[in-house]
Every structure is written in structure tokens, then in C-alpha cells.
Coordinates of C-alpha atoms and ligand atoms in Angstrom, one line a residue:
X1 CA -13.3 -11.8 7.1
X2 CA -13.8 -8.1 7.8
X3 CA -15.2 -6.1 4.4
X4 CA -13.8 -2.6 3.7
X5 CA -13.4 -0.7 0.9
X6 CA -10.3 0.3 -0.9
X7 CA -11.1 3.5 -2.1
X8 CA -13.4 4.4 -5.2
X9 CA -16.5 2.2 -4.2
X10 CA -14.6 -1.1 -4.6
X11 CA -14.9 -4.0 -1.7
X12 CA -12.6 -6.4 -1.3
X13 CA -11.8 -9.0 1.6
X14 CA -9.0 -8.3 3.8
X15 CA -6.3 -10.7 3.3
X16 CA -2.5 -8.8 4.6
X17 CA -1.2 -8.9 8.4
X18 CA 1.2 -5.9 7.6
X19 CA 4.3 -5.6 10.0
X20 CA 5.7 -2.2 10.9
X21 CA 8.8 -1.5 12.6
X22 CA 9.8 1.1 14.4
X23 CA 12.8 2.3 16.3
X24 CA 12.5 4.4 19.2
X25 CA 11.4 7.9 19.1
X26 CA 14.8 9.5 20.3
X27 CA 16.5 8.1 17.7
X28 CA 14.7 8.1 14.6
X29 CA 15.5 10.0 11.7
X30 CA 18.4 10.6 12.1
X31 CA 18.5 12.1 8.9
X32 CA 16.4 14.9 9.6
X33 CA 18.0 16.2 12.3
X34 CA 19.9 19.1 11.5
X35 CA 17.0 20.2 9.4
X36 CA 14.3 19.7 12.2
X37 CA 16.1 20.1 15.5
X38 CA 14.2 19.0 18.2
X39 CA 11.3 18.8 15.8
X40 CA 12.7 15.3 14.8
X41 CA 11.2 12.4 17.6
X42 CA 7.7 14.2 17.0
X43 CA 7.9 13.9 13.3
X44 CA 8.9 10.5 13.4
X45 CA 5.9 9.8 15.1
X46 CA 3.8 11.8 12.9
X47 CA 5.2 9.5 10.3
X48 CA 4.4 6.6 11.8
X49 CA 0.9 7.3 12.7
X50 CA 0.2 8.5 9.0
X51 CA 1.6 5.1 7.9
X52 CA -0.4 3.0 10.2
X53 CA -3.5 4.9 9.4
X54 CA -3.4 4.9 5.9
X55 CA -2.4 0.7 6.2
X56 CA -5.6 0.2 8.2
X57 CA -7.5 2.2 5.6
X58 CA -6.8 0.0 3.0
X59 CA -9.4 -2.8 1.8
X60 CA -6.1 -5.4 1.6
X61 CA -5.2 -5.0 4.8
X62 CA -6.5 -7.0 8.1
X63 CA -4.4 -5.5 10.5
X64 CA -1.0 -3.8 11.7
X65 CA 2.1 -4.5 14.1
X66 CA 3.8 -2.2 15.2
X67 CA 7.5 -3.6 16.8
X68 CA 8.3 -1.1 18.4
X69 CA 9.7 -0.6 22.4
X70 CA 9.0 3.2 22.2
X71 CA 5.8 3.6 25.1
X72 CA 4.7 6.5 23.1
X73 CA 4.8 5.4 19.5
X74 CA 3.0 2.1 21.0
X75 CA 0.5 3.9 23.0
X76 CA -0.6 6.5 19.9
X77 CA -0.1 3.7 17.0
X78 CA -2.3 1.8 19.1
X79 CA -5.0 3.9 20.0
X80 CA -5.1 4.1 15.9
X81 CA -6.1 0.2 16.0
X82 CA -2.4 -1.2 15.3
X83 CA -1.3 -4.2 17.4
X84 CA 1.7 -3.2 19.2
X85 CA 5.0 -5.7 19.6
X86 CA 7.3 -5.1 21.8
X87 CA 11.1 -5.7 19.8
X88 CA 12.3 -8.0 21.8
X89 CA 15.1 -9.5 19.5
X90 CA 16.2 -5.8 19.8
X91 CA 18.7 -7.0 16.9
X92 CA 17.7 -4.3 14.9
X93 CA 15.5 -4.0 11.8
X94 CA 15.6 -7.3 9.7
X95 CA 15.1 -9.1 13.2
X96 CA 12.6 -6.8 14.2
X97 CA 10.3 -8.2 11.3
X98 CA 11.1 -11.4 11.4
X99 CA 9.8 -11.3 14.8
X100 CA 6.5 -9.7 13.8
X101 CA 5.7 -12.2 10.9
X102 CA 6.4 -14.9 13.5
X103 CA 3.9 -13.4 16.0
X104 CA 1.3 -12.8 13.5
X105 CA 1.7 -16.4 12.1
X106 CA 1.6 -17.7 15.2
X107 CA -1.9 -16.5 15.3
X108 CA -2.6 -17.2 12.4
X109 CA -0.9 -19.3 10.1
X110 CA -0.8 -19.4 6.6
X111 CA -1.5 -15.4 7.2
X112 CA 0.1 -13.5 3.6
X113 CA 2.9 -10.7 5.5
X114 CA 4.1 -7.5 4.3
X115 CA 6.9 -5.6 5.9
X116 CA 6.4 -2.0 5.4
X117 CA 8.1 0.9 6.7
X118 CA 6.9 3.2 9.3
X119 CA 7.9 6.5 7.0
X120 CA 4.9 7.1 4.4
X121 CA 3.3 10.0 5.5
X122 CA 1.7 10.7 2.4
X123 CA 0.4 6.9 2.5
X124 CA -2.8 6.4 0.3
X125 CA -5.0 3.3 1.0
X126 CA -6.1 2.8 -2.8
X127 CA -2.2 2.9 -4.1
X128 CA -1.5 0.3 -1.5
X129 CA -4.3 -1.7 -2.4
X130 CA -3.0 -1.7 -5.8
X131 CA 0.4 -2.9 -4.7
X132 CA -0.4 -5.4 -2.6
X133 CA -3.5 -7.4 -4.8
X134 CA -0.3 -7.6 -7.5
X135 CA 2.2 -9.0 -4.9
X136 CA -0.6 -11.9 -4.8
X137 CA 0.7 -13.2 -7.8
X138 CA 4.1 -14.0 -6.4
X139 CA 4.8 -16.1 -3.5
X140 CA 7.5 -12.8 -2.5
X141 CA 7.4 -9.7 -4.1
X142 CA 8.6 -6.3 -3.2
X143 CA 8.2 -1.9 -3.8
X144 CA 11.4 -0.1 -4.3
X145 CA 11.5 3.0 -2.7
X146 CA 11.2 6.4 -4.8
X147 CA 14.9 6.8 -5.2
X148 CA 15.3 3.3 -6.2
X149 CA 17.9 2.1 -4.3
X150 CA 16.0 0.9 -0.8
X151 CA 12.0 -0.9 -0.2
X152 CA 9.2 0.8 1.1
X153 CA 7.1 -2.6 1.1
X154 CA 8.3 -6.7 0.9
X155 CA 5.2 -9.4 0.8
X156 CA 5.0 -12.9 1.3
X157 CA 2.4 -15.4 0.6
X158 CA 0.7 -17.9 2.9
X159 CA 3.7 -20.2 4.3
X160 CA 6.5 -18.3 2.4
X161 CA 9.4 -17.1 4.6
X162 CA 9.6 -12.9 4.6
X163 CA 13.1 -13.1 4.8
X164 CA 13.9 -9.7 5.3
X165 CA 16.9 -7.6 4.3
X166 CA 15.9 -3.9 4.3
X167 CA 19.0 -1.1 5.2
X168 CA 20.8 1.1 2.3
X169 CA 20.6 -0.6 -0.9
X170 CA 17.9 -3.3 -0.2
X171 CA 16.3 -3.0 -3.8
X172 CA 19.5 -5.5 -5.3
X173 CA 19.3 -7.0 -2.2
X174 CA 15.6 -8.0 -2.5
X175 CA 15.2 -9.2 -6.0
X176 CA 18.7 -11.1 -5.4
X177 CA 17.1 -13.2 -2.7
X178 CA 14.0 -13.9 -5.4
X179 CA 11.3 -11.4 -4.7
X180 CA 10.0 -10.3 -7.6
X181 CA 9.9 -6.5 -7.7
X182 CA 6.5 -4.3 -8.6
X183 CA 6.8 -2.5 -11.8
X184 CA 3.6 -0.3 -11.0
X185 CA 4.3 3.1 -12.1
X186 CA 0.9 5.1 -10.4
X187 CA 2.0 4.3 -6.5
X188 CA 3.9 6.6 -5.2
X189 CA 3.0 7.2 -2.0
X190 CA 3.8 3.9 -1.6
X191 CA 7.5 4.9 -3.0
X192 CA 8.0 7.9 -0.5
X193 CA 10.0 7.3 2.4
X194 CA 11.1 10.2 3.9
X195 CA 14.8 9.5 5.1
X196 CA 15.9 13.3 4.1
X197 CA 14.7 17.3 4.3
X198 CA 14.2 16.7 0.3
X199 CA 11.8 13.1 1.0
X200 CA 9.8 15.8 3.2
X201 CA 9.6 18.6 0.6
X202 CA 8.6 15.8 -1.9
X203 CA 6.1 13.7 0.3
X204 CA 4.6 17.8 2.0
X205 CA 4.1 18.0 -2.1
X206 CA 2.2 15.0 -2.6
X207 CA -0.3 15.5 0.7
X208 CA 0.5 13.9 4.0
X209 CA -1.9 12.3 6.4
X210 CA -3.4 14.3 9.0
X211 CA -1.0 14.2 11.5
X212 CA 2.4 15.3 10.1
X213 CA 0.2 18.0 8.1
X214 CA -1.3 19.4 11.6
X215 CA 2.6 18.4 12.9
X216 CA 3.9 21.1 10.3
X217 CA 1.1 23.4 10.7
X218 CA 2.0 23.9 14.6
X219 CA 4.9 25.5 13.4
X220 CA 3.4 29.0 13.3
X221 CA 3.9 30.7 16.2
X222 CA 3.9 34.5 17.8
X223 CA 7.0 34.5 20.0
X224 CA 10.7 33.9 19.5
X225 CA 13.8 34.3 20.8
X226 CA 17.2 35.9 19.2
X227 CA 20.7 36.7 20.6
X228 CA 22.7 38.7 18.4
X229 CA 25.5 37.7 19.7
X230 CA 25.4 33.9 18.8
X231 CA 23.1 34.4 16.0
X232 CA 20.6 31.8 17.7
X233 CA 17.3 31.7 19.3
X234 CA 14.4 29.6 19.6
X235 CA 10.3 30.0 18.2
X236 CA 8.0 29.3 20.7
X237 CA 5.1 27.7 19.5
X238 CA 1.9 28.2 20.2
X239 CA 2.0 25.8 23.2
X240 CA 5.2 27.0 24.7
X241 CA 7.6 24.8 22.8
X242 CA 10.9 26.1 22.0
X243 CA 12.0 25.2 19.2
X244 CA 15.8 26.2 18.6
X245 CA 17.2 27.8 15.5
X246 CA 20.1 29.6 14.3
X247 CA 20.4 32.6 12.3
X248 CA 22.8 34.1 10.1
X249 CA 21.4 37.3 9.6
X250 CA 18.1 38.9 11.1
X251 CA 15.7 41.0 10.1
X252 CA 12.7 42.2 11.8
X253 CA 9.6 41.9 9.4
X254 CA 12.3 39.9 7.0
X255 CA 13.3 36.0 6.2
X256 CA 16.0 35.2 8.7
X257 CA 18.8 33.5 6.8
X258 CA 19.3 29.8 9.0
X259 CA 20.4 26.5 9.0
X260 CA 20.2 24.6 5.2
X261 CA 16.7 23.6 5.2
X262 CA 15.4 25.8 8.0
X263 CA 13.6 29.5 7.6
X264 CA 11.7 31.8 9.6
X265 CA 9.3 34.7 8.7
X266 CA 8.8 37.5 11.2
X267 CA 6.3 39.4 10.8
X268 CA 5.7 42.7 12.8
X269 CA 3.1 45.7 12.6
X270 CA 5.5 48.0 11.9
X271 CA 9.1 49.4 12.4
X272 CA 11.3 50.6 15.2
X273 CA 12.1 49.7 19.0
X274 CA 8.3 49.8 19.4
X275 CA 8.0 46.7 16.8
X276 CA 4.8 43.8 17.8
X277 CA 5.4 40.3 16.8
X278 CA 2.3 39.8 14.5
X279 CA 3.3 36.1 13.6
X280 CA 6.6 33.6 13.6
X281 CA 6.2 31.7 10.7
X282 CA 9.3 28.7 11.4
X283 CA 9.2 26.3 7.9
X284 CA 11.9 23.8 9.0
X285 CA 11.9 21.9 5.7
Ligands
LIG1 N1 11.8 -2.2 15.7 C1 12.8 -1.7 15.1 N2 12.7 -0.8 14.1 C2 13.8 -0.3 13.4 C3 15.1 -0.6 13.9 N3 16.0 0.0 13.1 C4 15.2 0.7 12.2 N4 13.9 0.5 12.4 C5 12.8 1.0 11.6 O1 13.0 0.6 10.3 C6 12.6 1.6 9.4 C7 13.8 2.1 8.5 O2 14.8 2.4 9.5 P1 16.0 3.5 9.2 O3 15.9 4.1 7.9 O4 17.3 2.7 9.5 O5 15.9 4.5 10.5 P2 15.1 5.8 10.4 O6 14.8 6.2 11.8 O7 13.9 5.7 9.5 O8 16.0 6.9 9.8 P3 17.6 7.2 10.1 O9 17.8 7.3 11.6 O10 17.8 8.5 9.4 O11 18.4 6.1 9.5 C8 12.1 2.8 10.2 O12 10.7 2.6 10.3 C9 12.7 2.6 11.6 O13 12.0 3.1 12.6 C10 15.2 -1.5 15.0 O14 16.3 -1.9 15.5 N5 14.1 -2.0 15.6
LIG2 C1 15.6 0.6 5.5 C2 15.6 1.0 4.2 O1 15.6 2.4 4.0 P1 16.6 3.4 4.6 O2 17.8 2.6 5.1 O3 16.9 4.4 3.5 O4 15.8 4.0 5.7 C3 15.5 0.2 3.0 O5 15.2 0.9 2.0 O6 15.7 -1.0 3.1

């Protein structure tokens, strides 16, 4: 069994098949989108690649599935070492997972699952470590999310059916069915999904993983577009991206006042017709 370590020198065998699911790119995060515009497929993969990264970083963990149909999402999560599924239940999320524990357990049997979702950006290996070597104590045992309502993370034990029933208010649902709900206090990154602009503030706040931080760091750019007629226009990022915005007042060298959610600093070297972008600062959450 593969040795890692899970964070502050400690070593521990690998014991979890973790099973991830995602929905296609184009449709994901929904949530998000008036806040992020056409920011939203990237940053649901930025997500989900700072999830699966931070999974496989973890002592507890011997490997990821992604079940996914998105080509994309499967190529990247993939070339990050995750095992990708294609959904073919494509009977949406709860079926999506049993699907994935089957797989794996077909492999392997006996294998301990954990469903987990594929929005913890600010994922950290030792937190899930935690989490998951005190779900070994229970043959099913589950995270509530940060608001307390929904689950970021539901394990079973070796031969015990996942029986999955994340959406909405899956925290009663959950502990209902007999899991037995995590009480640790000190994990939560493993808490924060980010459905909403407010999960993003929160999880930005906490420190993402490497690629929703550089996702959010692209957003500074030197070009943009504005018609004063529609009050709309579009930054151009730094590798020709548009990305659109709308503005109810405009300012050169000011804060444009936009969508809930959504700002943009333009700075200029100086005043008058004459005025030279000096940087387009677009903060869309
Ligand atoms: N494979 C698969 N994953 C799904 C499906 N529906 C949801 N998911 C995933 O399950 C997790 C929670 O899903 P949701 O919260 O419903 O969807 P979301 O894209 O995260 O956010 P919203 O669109 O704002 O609801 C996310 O990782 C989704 O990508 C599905 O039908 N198939
Ligand atoms: C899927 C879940 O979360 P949400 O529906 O809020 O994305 C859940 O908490 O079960």
C-alpha cells in the first residue's frame, strides 16, 4: 500500500478510493453565474482540479474518480492522477456516485468509499486526513457542509453500501439514513463548498489551491471595452479573453459601479481624451 504523508511529518497507509462527481463544465455553477459571467465553466474547473489535488495529497487517500462526461474536466483531472469515469447512468448526482463506488469496488472489493464533492478549492490534505481517519470508526459517516444544511464528504467502510443522497438539504437527509455525522470543529476546508459569490469570498479568504488562485489572478488585464450607451463592455484579459461586464456608472481612473458581486478598477496615467490604460483590475467576486 502506497506511503504518503498527511501533512506535519506524519505517515500513514492509504486506505480511501474517494469518488468525485462532476457535471459538465457548461453547466456547473450555476450559482455563480450572474456573478462570474462567462468566467463560470473555467472556475468550475479550477474547482475541481483544487479538489482533486488536494484529495490525492492526502495520506488517507489511495486514489480519485472523477465521473464526469466533460472531455475537459477528464482530460485536466486526469493529468492530475485522478481516474476518470465516464457518468454513464447520466441520472444525475446520487447515481453518478453510486456508479463510481461500484467501479472502484469492482476493483477492489472491500475498498472503504468517500463521496466528496468537486467544489473545495481551498481543500487541505491534513484537514481531510483528519476527517476521514474518524469516519473509520463508523461503518457510514458524513461532513456537513459550512452552512450546515448540505455534505461536502459521505464515507463508507469496507462492504457497507454508500447510499448516497446529496442535493439541498442532504445534512437531515444523511444522518436520517444512519451515517453518523463528524463533529470535528478544525476542518473547514473540508466544510467549504462554494455554491455562491459569498462561498468564493469565504473559501478566496481561507487560501485556495493553485489553480483557482492563478484562475482569479488572470483577471488583471490592460484593455477593456465600454459603450456608454448600454452601460456594458467587456475586459480583455491578458490572453485576449473578453470577459463581459456591465456598468452603471463609469469613471476613468475610478471603480465602475456593476453587477452585485462584480467590480472593475481602471487605472489610467492621467486625465483627459489623451488617457492610457495603465491596468484593468476586473474582481468578479
Ligand atoms: N457526474 C455528475 N455530477 C453531478 C451531477 N449533478 C451534480 N453533479 C456534481 O455534484 C456536485 C454538487 O452538484 P450541484 O451543487 O448540484 O451543482 P453545481 O454545479 O455544483 O452547482 P449549481 O449548478 O449552482 O447547482 C458538483 O460537484 C457537481 O458537479 C450529475 O448529474 N452527474
Ligand atoms: C449537493 C449538495 O450541495 P449543493 O446542492 O448545495 O451543491 C449537498 O450538500 O448535498
Amino acid at each position: 500500500m502506497r506511503e504518503r504523508t498527511g501533512g506535519k511529518g506524519s505517515v500513514t497507509n492509504a486506505v480511501w478510493s474517494l469518488v468525485v462527481p462532476l457535471k459538465p463544465l457548461a453547466l456547473a455553477k450555476s450559482r455563480l453565474a450572474a456573478a462570474v459571467g462567462a468566467s463560470r465553466p473555467g472556475l468550475a474547473l479550477a474547482f475541481a482540479q483544487d479538489t482533486v489535488a488536494g484529495a490525492l495529497a492526502c495520506a488517507s487517500v489511495a486514489d480519485v474518480v472523477v465521473v464526469t462526461d466533460d472531455v475537459l474536466a477528464g482530460a485536466e483531472l486526469a493529468r492530475l492522477g485522478a481516474r476518470i469515469l465516464p457518468d454513464s447512468p447520466g441520472a444525475g448526482l446520487n447515481a453518478a456516485l453510486d456508479h463510481g463506488a461500484r467501479a472502484v469496488r469492482a476493483g477492489r472489493p472491500g475498498t472503504a468509499v468517500a463521496a466528496i464533492n468537486a467544489d473545495l478549492p481551498a481543500l487541505r490534505p491534513p484537514e481531510l486526513l483528519r476527517v476521514l481517519d474518524t469516519a473509520t470508526a463508523f461503518p457510514r459517516a458524513f461532513l456537513a457542509d459550512a452552512a450546515g444544511i448540505g455534505t461536502t464528504l459521505l464515507c463508507a467502510g469496507p462492504d457497507v453500501e454508500l447510499a448516497p443522497s446529496f442535493g439541498g438539504p442532504s445534512r437531515a437527509r444523511h444522518s436520517a439514513s444512519g451515517a453518523v455525522e463528524i463533529a470535528l470543529t478544525d476542518v473547514e476546508s473540508v466544510r467549504r463548498d462554494v455554491d455562491t459569490p459569498a462561498d468564493l469570498r469565504t473559501a478566496l479568504a481561507l487560501g485556495v489551491g493553485r489553480h483557482t488562485a492563478r484562475y482569479s489572478a488572470r483577471m488583471q488585464a490592460t484593455a477593456y471595452t465600454y459603450d456608454s450607451r448600454t452601460h456594458s463592455g467587456s475586459v480583455l484579459l491578458d490572453d485576449g479573453t473578453p470577459v463581459p461586464f456591465e456598468a452603471a456608472a463609469f469613471e476613468a481612473g475610478g471603480l465602475l459601479l456593476l453587477r452585485p458581486g462584480q467590480r472593475v478598477r481602471i487605472e489610467t496615467d492621467g486625465e483627459g481624451p489623451a488617457l492610457r490604460i495603465t491596468l484593468v483590475t476586473l474582481q468578479t467576486f
